Coordinates of C-alpha atoms and ligand atoms in Angstrom, one line a residue:
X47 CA 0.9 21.6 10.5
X48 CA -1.8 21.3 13.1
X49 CA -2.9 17.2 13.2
X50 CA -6.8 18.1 13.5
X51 CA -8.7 14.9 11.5
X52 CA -12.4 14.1 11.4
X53 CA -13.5 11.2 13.4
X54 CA -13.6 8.4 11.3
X55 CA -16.2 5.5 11.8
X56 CA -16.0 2.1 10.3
X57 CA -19.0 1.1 7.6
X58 CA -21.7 -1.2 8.5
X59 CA -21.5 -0.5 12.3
X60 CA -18.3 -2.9 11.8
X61 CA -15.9 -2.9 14.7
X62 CA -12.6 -3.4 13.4
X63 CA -10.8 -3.1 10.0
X64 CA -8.5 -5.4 8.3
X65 CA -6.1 -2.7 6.5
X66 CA -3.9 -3.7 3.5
X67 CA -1.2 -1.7 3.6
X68 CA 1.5 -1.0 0.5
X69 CA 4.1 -0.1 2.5
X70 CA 4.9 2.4 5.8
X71 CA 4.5 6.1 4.1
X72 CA 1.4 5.0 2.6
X73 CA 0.1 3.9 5.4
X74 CA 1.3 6.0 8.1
X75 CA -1.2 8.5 8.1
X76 CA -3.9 6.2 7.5
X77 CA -3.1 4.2 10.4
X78 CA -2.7 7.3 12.5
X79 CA -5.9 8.7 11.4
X80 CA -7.7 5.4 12.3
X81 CA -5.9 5.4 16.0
X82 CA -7.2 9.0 16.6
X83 CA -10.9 7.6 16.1
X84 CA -10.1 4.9 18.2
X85 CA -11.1 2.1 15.6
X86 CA -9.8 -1.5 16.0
X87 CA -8.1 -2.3 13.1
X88 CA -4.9 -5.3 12.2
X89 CA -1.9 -4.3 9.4
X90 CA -2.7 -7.0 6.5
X91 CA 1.0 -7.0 4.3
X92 CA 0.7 -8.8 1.4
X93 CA 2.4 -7.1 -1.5
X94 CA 4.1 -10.1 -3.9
X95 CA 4.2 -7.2 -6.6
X96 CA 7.3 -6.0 -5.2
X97 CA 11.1 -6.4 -7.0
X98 CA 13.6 -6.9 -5.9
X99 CA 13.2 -9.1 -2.6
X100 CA 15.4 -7.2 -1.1
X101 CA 13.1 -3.5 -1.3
X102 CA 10.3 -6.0 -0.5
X103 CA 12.3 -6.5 2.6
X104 CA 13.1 -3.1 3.6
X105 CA 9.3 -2.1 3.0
X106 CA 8.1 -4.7 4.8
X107 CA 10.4 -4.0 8.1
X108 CA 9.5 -0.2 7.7
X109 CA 5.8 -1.0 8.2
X110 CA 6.3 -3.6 11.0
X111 CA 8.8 -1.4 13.0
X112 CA 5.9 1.3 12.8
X113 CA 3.1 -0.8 13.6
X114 CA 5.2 -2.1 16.6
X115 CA 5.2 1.4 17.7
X116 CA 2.1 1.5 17.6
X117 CA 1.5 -1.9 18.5
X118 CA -0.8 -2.7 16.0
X119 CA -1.6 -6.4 15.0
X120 CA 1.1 -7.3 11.8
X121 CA -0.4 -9.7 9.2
X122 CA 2.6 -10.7 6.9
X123 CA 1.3 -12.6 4.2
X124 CA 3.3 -14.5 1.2
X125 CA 5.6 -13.0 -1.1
X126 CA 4.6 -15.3 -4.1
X127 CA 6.1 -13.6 -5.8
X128 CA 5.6 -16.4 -8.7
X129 CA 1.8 -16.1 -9.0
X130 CA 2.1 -12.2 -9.8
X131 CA 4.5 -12.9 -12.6
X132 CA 2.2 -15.1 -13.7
X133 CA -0.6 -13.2 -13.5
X134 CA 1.6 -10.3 -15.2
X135 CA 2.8 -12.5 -18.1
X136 CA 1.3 -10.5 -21.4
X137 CA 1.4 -7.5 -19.4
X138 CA 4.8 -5.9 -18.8
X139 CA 4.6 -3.1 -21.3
X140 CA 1.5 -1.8 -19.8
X141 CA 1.9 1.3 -18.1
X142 CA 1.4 2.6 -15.2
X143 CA -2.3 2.8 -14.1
X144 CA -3.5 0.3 -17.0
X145 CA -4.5 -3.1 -17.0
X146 CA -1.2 -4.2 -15.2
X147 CA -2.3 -2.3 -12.2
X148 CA -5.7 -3.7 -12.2
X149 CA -4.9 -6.8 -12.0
X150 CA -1.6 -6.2 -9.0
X151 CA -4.4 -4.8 -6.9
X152 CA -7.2 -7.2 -7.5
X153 CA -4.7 -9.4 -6.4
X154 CA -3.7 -8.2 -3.7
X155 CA -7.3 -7.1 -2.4
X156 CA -8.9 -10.5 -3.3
X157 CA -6.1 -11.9 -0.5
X158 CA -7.2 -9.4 1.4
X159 CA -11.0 -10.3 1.4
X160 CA -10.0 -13.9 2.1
X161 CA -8.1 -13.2 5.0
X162 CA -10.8 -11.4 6.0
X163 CA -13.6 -13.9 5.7
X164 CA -11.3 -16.7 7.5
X165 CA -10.4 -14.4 10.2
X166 CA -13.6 -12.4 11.6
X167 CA -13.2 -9.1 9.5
X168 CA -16.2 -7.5 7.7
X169 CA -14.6 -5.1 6.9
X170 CA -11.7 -4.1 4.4
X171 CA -9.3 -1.4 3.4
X172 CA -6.0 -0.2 1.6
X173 CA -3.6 2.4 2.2
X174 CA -2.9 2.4 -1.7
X175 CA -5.0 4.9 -2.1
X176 CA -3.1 7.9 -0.4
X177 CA -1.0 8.2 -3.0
X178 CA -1.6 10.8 -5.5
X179 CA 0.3 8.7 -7.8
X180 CA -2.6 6.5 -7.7
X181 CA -5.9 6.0 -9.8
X182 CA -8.4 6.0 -6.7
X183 CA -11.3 5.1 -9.0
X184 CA -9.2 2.1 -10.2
X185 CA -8.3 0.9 -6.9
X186 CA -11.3 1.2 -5.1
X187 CA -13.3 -1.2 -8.3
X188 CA -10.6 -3.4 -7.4
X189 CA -11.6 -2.9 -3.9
X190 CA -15.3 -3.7 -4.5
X191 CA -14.8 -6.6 -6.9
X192 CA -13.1 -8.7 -4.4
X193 CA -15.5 -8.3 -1.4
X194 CA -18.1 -9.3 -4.2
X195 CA -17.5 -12.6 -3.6
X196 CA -18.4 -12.1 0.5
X197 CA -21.8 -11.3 1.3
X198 CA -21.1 -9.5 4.7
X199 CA -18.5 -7.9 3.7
X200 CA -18.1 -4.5 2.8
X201 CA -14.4 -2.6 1.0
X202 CA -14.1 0.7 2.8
X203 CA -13.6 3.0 -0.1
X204 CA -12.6 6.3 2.6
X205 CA -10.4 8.9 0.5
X206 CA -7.4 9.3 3.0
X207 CA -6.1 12.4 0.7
X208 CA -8.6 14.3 1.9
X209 CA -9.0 17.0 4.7
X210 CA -4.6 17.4 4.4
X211 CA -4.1 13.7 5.0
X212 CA -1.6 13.9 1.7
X213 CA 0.2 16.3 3.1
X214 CA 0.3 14.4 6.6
X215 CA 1.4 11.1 5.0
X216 CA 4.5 13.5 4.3
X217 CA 4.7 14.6 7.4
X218 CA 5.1 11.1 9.2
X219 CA 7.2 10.2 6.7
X220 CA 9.7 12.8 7.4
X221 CA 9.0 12.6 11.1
X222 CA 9.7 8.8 11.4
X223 CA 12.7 8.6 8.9
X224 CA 10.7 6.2 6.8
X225 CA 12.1 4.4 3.7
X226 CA 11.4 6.6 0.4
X227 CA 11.0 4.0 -2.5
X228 CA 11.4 5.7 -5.5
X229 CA 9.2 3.4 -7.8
X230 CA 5.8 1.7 -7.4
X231 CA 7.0 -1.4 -6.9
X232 CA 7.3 -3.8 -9.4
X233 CA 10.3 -5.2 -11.6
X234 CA 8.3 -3.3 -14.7
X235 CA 8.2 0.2 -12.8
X236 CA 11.5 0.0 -11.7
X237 CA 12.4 -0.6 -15.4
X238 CA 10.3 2.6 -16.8
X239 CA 11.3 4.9 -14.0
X240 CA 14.6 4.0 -14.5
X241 CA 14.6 4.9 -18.5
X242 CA 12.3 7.8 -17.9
X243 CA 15.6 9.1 -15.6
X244 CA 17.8 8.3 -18.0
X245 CA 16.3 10.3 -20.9
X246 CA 16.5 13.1 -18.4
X247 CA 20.2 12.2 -17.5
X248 CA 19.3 11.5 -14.0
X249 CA 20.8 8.5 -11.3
X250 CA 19.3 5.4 -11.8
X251 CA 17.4 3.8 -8.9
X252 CA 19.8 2.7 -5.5
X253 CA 17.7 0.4 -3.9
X254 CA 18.1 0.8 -0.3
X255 CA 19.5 4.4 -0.4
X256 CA 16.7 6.9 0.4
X257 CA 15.1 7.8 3.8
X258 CA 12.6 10.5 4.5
X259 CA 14.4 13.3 6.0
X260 CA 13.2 15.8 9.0
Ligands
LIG254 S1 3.2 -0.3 -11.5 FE1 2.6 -0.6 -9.3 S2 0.4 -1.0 -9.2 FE2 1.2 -1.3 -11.3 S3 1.6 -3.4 -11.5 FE3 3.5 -2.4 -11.0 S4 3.6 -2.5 -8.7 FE4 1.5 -3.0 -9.3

């Protein structure tokens, strides 16, 4: 496929992002997209959602290996990992895209927004959104609720689907060999992927096993 994207400006005449990113497929394209339009923008990894450590790990070191390619400023924030259980408690049979979610990205956005305000960014955004797997319309109230708090500062709610970046995200993903996780992320997802594959006799989850392919 031919890598023709639109030129991308920031909102609010800002000039440069602070991008949350999930993990490297996610935000491969995204980070591509906002090279090619020549916009200033620093890797913000905070993701205390993810089980076990150890895929935490290998997404973590996917995204920074890629970023150092494109040597692009790396934020990596906590993994506490304690305040997302305890903002989860009463919440593990949610599913996916309920109230459980909600909450895992206002959390993750609100660290976001305050990383932001301490460190010169008026502007914030998310790779979460790429996903098809993903509610867009959740995510980006999430988005919007934590800059709330931030006068001068604006959540940048650009759909990277659009205009074949979907099908790019794959694309880079197969090109760079990138880590395939095979659940969201957290201990909850792993647990109802893993029993939606086994009503349909299929492997359970091998954490660390998968890579993008060419
Ligand atoms: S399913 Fe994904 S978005 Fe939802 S709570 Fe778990 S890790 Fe967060």
């Amino acid at each position: 496929m031919t890598l023709i994207r639109e030129k991308l400006t920031l909102p609010a005449n800002a000039n440069k992002l602070l991008l949350h990113s999930c993990c490297a497929p996610c935000s491969g394209e995204v980070m591509e997209a906002l090279q090619a339009s020549g916009i200033d923008y620093t890797i913000f990894f905070y993701n205390p959602n993810i089980h076990p450590q150890k895929e935490y790990l290998i997404r973590k070191e996917e995204n920074i290996r890629f970023a150092k390619k494109h040597n692009i400023p790396f934020v990596d924030a906590d993994y506490d990992t304690n305040n997302w259980f305890e903002r989860a408690k009463g919440m593990e049979k949610e599913p996916e895209r309920g109230i459980r979610c909600t909450m895992c990205f206002d959390m993750r956005f609100e660290r976001t927004a305050l990383y932001a305000s301490e460190n010169g960014f008026s502007v914030i955004s998310s790779s979460l959104g790429i996903s098809r797997w993903k509610d867009m319309k959740q995510i980006n109230g999430c988005g919007e609720r934590a800059v709330a708090p931030y006068p001068n500062m604006v959540y940048w709610d650009y759909n990277w689907r659009k205009k074949g970046g979907s099908a790019r995200m794959i694309e880079i993903s197969k090109r760079e060999q990138f880590y395939q996780q095979e659940y969201c992320g957290c201990i909850y997802s792993l647990r109802d992927t893993n029993k939606h594959r086994k009503s349909q006799g299929r492997e359970l989850i091998k954490i660390g096993v998968q890579y993008y392919t060419p």
